[in-house]
Amino acid sequence: MQESQQSKTFSLTDDGIQAEFGVNHVGHFFFTKLLLPKIKASQLARIVNVNSRNHFFVENGSKFEKLSDPDALDATQRYSLLKLANILFTNELNKRYLEERIYATSLHPELVDTQMSRKNNLSASETFLSSSISTENGAITNDTVLLVQKSKRKIIVEDILIHLV
């Protein structure tokens, strides 16, 4: 699952879920749940969630309940918290299904110049342009993780290099 949407505006879904969290986390969770029977039927399955380093910006004591409060978090804090939620979800998938040979991992492909980044006007900033990589190079990280078969070692992807720990 890839490419998430970062919104500067706050809104709730009809179900009372913060919209960005609904799109970028609950949607991924539900999609994975729907695919799980097919994934389990595979001989060797991988779940790769494309994520972001933004989870590093989550402050100690941040609570997921704050996502529904329009005044509690700014856009970056909300986005960072949902990126952490995706990593925690992926780690839990890996823990629950490793014995069934389903491997789940998260990766950060770096700053990729995509349609989504253009839509959010990120590519207009000089900082983004100077540090972003092409979609082709961003895909290398995804492809490499998909090709690597490891059982109980974590795969950490950084700067399009794979470090096994």
PDB file of C-alpha atoms in Angstrom:
ATOM      1  CA  MET A   1       0.000   0.000   0.000  1.00  0.00           C
ATOM      2  CA  GLN A   2       1.412   3.270  -1.010  1.00  0.00           C
ATOM      3  CA  GLU A   3       1.050   6.990  -1.383  1.00  0.00           C
ATOM      4  CA  SER A   4      -0.848   8.605   1.379  1.00  0.00           C
ATOM      5  CA  GLN A   5      -2.633  11.869   1.476  1.00  0.00           C
ATOM      6  CA  GLN A   6      -1.540  14.644   3.821  1.00  0.00           C
ATOM      7  CA  SER A   7      -4.255  17.182   4.395  1.00  0.00           C
ATOM      8  CA  LYS A   8      -3.894  20.616   5.908  1.00  0.00           C
ATOM      9  CA  THR A   9      -7.603  20.810   6.614  1.00  0.00           C
ATOM     10  CA  PHE A  10      -9.310  18.931   9.409  1.00  0.00           C
ATOM     11  CA  SER A  11     -12.466  16.940   8.778  1.00  0.00           C
ATOM     12  CA  LEU A  12     -14.290  13.939  10.163  1.00  0.00           C
ATOM     13  CA  THR A  13     -15.981  11.146   8.251  1.00  0.00           C
ATOM     14  CA  ASP A  14     -19.654  10.358   8.812  1.00  0.00           C
ATOM     15  CA  ASP A  15     -18.425   7.724  11.292  1.00  0.00           C
ATOM     16  CA  GLY A  16     -16.538  10.332  13.331  1.00  0.00           C
ATOM     17  CA  ILE A  17     -13.082   9.223  12.190  1.00  0.00           C
ATOM     18  CA  GLN A  18     -10.575  11.916  11.293  1.00  0.00           C
ATOM     19  CA  ALA A  19     -10.634  11.808   7.469  1.00  0.00           C
ATOM     20  CA  GLU A  20      -6.880  11.622   6.878  1.00  0.00           C
ATOM     21  CA  PHE A  21      -6.594   8.767   9.390  1.00  0.00           C
ATOM     22  CA  GLY A  22      -9.500   7.041   7.649  1.00  0.00           C
ATOM     23  CA  VAL A  23      -7.861   7.274   4.225  1.00  0.00           C
ATOM     24  CA  ASN A  24      -4.270   6.561   5.265  1.00  0.00           C
ATOM     25  CA  HIS A  25      -4.712   3.989   8.017  1.00  0.00           C
ATOM     26  CA  VAL A  26      -8.214   2.563   8.396  1.00  0.00           C
ATOM     27  CA  GLY A  27      -8.431   2.094   4.622  1.00  0.00           C
ATOM     28  CA  HIS A  28      -5.115   0.197   4.556  1.00  0.00           C
ATOM     29  CA  PHE A  29      -6.194  -1.890   7.547  1.00  0.00           C
ATOM     30  CA  PHE A  30      -9.518  -2.816   5.939  1.00  0.00           C
ATOM     31  CA  PHE A  31      -7.924  -3.538   2.550  1.00  0.00           C
ATOM     32  CA  THR A  32      -5.411  -5.870   4.220  1.00  0.00           C
ATOM     33  CA  LYS A  33      -8.219  -7.593   6.138  1.00  0.00           C
ATOM     34  CA  LEU A  34     -10.106  -8.193   2.879  1.00  0.00           C
ATOM     35  CA  LEU A  35      -6.998  -9.645   1.215  1.00  0.00           C
ATOM     36  CA  LEU A  36      -5.864 -11.759   4.169  1.00  0.00           C
ATOM     37  CA  PRO A  37      -7.582 -15.001   3.048  1.00  0.00           C
ATOM     38  CA  LYS A  38      -5.829 -14.766  -0.350  1.00  0.00           C
ATOM     39  CA  ILE A  39      -2.557 -13.802   1.322  1.00  0.00           C
ATOM     40  CA  LYS A  40      -2.784 -16.808   3.662  1.00  0.00           C
ATOM     41  CA  ALA A  41      -3.388 -19.089   0.673  1.00  0.00           C
ATOM     42  CA  SER A  42      -0.105 -17.985  -0.930  1.00  0.00           C
ATOM     43  CA  GLN A  43       2.990 -20.112  -0.467  1.00  0.00           C
ATOM     44  CA  LEU A  44       5.171 -17.165   0.458  1.00  0.00           C
ATOM     45  CA  ALA A  45       3.443 -13.873   1.065  1.00  0.00           C
ATOM     46  CA  ARG A  46       4.709 -10.402   1.806  1.00  0.00           C
ATOM     47  CA  ILE A  47       2.801  -7.384   2.984  1.00  0.00           C
ATOM     48  CA  VAL A  48       4.762  -4.229   2.286  1.00  0.00           C
ATOM     49  CA  ASN A  49       3.404  -0.976   3.631  1.00  0.00           C
ATOM     50  CA  VAL A  50       5.060   2.071   2.148  1.00  0.00           C
ATOM     51  CA  ASN A  51       5.388   4.525   4.963  1.00  0.00           C
ATOM     52  CA  SER A  52       7.286   7.628   5.977  1.00  0.00           C
ATOM     53  CA  ARG A  53       9.974   8.673   8.386  1.00  0.00           C
ATOM     54  CA  ASN A  54       7.485  11.153   9.757  1.00  0.00           C
ATOM     55  CA  HIS A  55       6.704   8.699  12.538  1.00  0.00           C
ATOM     56  CA  PHE A  56       9.927   9.972  14.154  1.00  0.00           C
ATOM     57  CA  PHE A  57       8.178  13.302  14.749  1.00  0.00           C
ATOM     58  CA  VAL A  58       5.549  11.819  17.070  1.00  0.00           C
ATOM     59  CA  GLU A  59       5.990  13.394  20.478  1.00  0.00           C
ATOM     60  CA  ASN A  60       6.055  11.293  23.638  1.00  0.00           C
ATOM     61  CA  GLY A  61       2.618  11.092  25.123  1.00  0.00           C
ATOM     62  CA  SER A  62       0.834  11.620  21.810  1.00  0.00           C
ATOM     63  CA  LYS A  63      -2.444   9.783  21.830  1.00  0.00           C
ATOM     64  CA  PHE A  64      -4.431   8.490  18.891  1.00  0.00           C
ATOM     65  CA  GLU A  65      -7.593   9.893  20.485  1.00  0.00           C
ATOM     66  CA  LYS A  66      -6.251  13.373  19.708  1.00  0.00           C
ATOM     67  CA  LEU A  67      -6.761  12.703  15.995  1.00  0.00           C
ATOM     68  CA  SER A  68     -10.458  13.495  16.372  1.00  0.00           C
ATOM     69  CA  ASP A  69      -9.817  16.822  18.105  1.00  0.00           C
ATOM     70  CA  PRO A  70      -9.344  19.614  15.533  1.00  0.00           C
ATOM     71  CA  ASP A  71      -7.360  21.749  17.994  1.00  0.00           C
ATOM     72  CA  ALA A  72      -5.053  19.090  19.462  1.00  0.00           C
ATOM     73  CA  LEU A  73      -2.691  18.485  16.529  1.00  0.00           C
ATOM     74  CA  ASP A  74      -1.448  20.353  13.507  1.00  0.00           C
ATOM     75  CA  ALA A  75      -1.337  18.703  10.059  1.00  0.00           C
ATOM     76  CA  THR A  76       2.228  17.408  10.477  1.00  0.00           C
ATOM     77  CA  GLN A  77       1.503  15.955  13.912  1.00  0.00           C
ATOM     78  CA  ARG A  78      -1.618  14.196  12.584  1.00  0.00           C
ATOM     79  CA  TYR A  79       0.265  12.800   9.598  1.00  0.00           C
ATOM     80  CA  SER A  80       3.161  11.642  11.800  1.00  0.00           C
ATOM     81  CA  LEU A  81       0.809   9.895  14.207  1.00  0.00           C
ATOM     82  CA  LEU A  82      -0.948   8.011  11.443  1.00  0.00           C
ATOM     83  CA  LYS A  83       2.412   6.956   9.983  1.00  0.00           C
ATOM     84  CA  LEU A  84       3.253   5.537  13.414  1.00  0.00           C
ATOM     85  CA  ALA A  85      -0.115   3.749  13.417  1.00  0.00           C
ATOM     86  CA  ASN A  86       0.773   2.132  10.078  1.00  0.00           C
ATOM     87  CA  ILE A  87       4.127   0.924  11.406  1.00  0.00           C
ATOM     88  CA  LEU A  88       2.525  -0.494  14.553  1.00  0.00           C
ATOM     89  CA  PHE A  89      -0.094  -2.218  12.383  1.00  0.00           C
ATOM     90  CA  THR A  90       2.582  -3.703  10.119  1.00  0.00           C
ATOM     91  CA  ASN A  91       4.644  -4.887  13.096  1.00  0.00           C
ATOM     92  CA  GLU A  92       1.559  -6.572  14.535  1.00  0.00           C
ATOM     93  CA  LEU A  93       0.833  -8.269  11.187  1.00  0.00           C
ATOM     94  CA  ASN A  94       4.381  -9.600  11.120  1.00  0.00           C
ATOM     95  CA  LYS A  95       4.118 -10.874  14.701  1.00  0.00           C
ATOM     96  CA  ARG A  96       0.739 -12.564  14.166  1.00  0.00           C
ATOM     97  CA  TYR A  97       1.428 -14.203  10.809  1.00  0.00           C
ATOM     98  CA  LEU A  98       5.170 -14.906  10.712  1.00  0.00           C
ATOM     99  CA  GLU A  99       4.635 -18.579  11.575  1.00  0.00           C
ATOM    100  CA  GLU A 100       2.274 -18.807   8.593  1.00  0.00           C
ATOM    101  CA  ARG A 101       5.108 -17.489   6.384  1.00  0.00           C
ATOM    102  CA  ILE A 102       3.492 -14.120   5.852  1.00  0.00           C
ATOM    103  CA  TYR A 103       6.131 -11.426   6.138  1.00  0.00           C
ATOM    104  CA  ALA A 104       5.073  -7.847   6.786  1.00  0.00           C
ATOM    105  CA  THR A 105       7.377  -4.856   6.645  1.00  0.00           C
ATOM    106  CA  SER A 106       7.240  -1.092   6.344  1.00  0.00           C
ATOM    107  CA  LEU A 107       9.557   0.953   4.224  1.00  0.00           C
ATOM    108  CA  HIS A 108      10.341   4.569   3.524  1.00  0.00           C
ATOM    109  CA  PRO A 109      11.180   5.091  -0.169  1.00  0.00           C
ATOM    110  CA  GLU A 110      12.623   8.579   0.417  1.00  0.00           C
ATOM    111  CA  LEU A 111      11.000  11.736  -0.918  1.00  0.00           C
ATOM    112  CA  VAL A 112       9.545  10.652  -4.237  1.00  0.00           C
ATOM    113  CA  ASP A 113       8.333  13.203  -6.769  1.00  0.00           C
ATOM    114  CA  THR A 114       4.851  11.815  -7.494  1.00  0.00           C
ATOM    115  CA  GLN A 115       1.467  13.068  -8.638  1.00  0.00           C
ATOM    116  CA  MET A 116       0.402  13.191  -4.979  1.00  0.00           C
ATOM    117  CA  SER A 117       3.340  15.415  -4.036  1.00  0.00           C
ATOM    118  CA  ARG A 118       2.538  17.693  -6.963  1.00  0.00           C
ATOM    119  CA  LYS A 119      -1.107  17.845  -5.888  1.00  0.00           C
ATOM    120  CA  ASN A 120      -0.007  18.892  -2.394  1.00  0.00           C
ATOM    121  CA  ASN A 121       2.347  21.504  -3.907  1.00  0.00           C
ATOM    122  CA  LEU A 122       5.343  19.833  -2.279  1.00  0.00           C
ATOM    123  CA  SER A 123       7.272  19.685  -5.534  1.00  0.00           C
ATOM    124  CA  ALA A 124       7.090  23.475  -5.794  1.00  0.00           C
ATOM    125  CA  SER A 125       9.495  23.944  -2.906  1.00  0.00           C
ATOM    126  CA  GLU A 126      13.211  24.072  -3.651  1.00  0.00           C
ATOM    127  CA  THR A 127      13.942  21.865  -0.656  1.00  0.00           C
ATOM    128  CA  PHE A 128      11.657  19.150  -1.987  1.00  0.00           C
ATOM    129  CA  LEU A 129      13.035  19.367  -5.518  1.00  0.00           C
ATOM    130  CA  SER A 130      16.638  19.179  -4.339  1.00  0.00           C
ATOM    131  CA  SER A 131      16.042  16.133  -2.139  1.00  0.00           C
ATOM    132  CA  SER A 132      13.357  14.189  -4.023  1.00  0.00           C
ATOM    133  CA  ILE A 133      13.997  11.178  -6.209  1.00  0.00           C
ATOM    134  CA  SER A 134      12.223   9.926  -9.301  1.00  0.00           C
ATOM    135  CA  THR A 135       9.361   7.460  -9.092  1.00  0.00           C
ATOM    136  CA  GLU A 136      11.626   4.897 -10.777  1.00  0.00           C
ATOM    137  CA  ASN A 137      14.254   5.228  -8.037  1.00  0.00           C
ATOM    138  CA  GLY A 138      11.560   5.234  -5.368  1.00  0.00           C
ATOM    139  CA  ALA A 139      10.288   1.933  -6.739  1.00  0.00           C
ATOM    140  CA  ILE A 140      13.730   0.345  -6.289  1.00  0.00           C
ATOM    141  CA  THR A 141      13.199   0.303  -2.529  1.00  0.00           C
ATOM    142  CA  ASN A 142       9.829  -1.418  -2.919  1.00  0.00           C
ATOM    143  CA  ASP A 143      11.161  -3.941  -5.418  1.00  0.00           C
ATOM    144  CA  THR A 144      14.191  -4.750  -3.276  1.00  0.00           C
ATOM    145  CA  VAL A 145      12.073  -5.433  -0.210  1.00  0.00           C
ATOM    146  CA  LEU A 146       9.790  -7.670  -2.256  1.00  0.00           C
ATOM    147  CA  LEU A 147      12.753  -9.665  -3.539  1.00  0.00           C
ATOM    148  CA  VAL A 148      14.449 -10.128  -0.182  1.00  0.00           C
ATOM    149  CA  GLN A 149      13.301 -13.248   1.620  1.00  0.00           C
ATOM    150  CA  LYS A 150      14.141 -13.279   5.305  1.00  0.00           C
ATOM    151  CA  SER A 151      12.390 -15.050   8.091  1.00  0.00           C
ATOM    152  CA  LYS A 152      12.874 -13.513  11.511  1.00  0.00           C
ATOM    153  CA  ARG A 153      15.187 -10.597  10.752  1.00  0.00           C
ATOM    154  CA  LYS A 154      13.844  -7.107  10.393  1.00  0.00           C
ATOM    155  CA  ILE A 155      14.399  -5.357   7.113  1.00  0.00           C
ATOM    156  CA  ILE A 156      15.159  -1.669   7.452  1.00  0.00           C
ATOM    157  CA  VAL A 157      15.212   0.299   4.238  1.00  0.00           C
ATOM    158  CA  GLU A 158      17.082   3.560   4.231  1.00  0.00           C
ATOM    159  CA  ASP A 159      18.318   5.645   1.325  1.00  0.00           C
ATOM    160  CA  ILE A 160      17.479   2.810  -1.068  1.00  0.00           C
ATOM    161  CA  LEU A 161      19.854   0.493   0.786  1.00  0.00           C
ATOM    162  CA  ILE A 162      18.742  -2.491   2.789  1.00  0.00           C
ATOM    163  CA  HIS A 163      20.194  -3.072   6.217  1.00  0.00           C
ATOM    164  CA  LEU A 164      19.436  -6.366   7.920  1.00  0.00           C
ATOM    165  CA  VAL A 165      19.416  -6.337  11.698  1.00  0.00           C
TER     166      VAL A 165
END
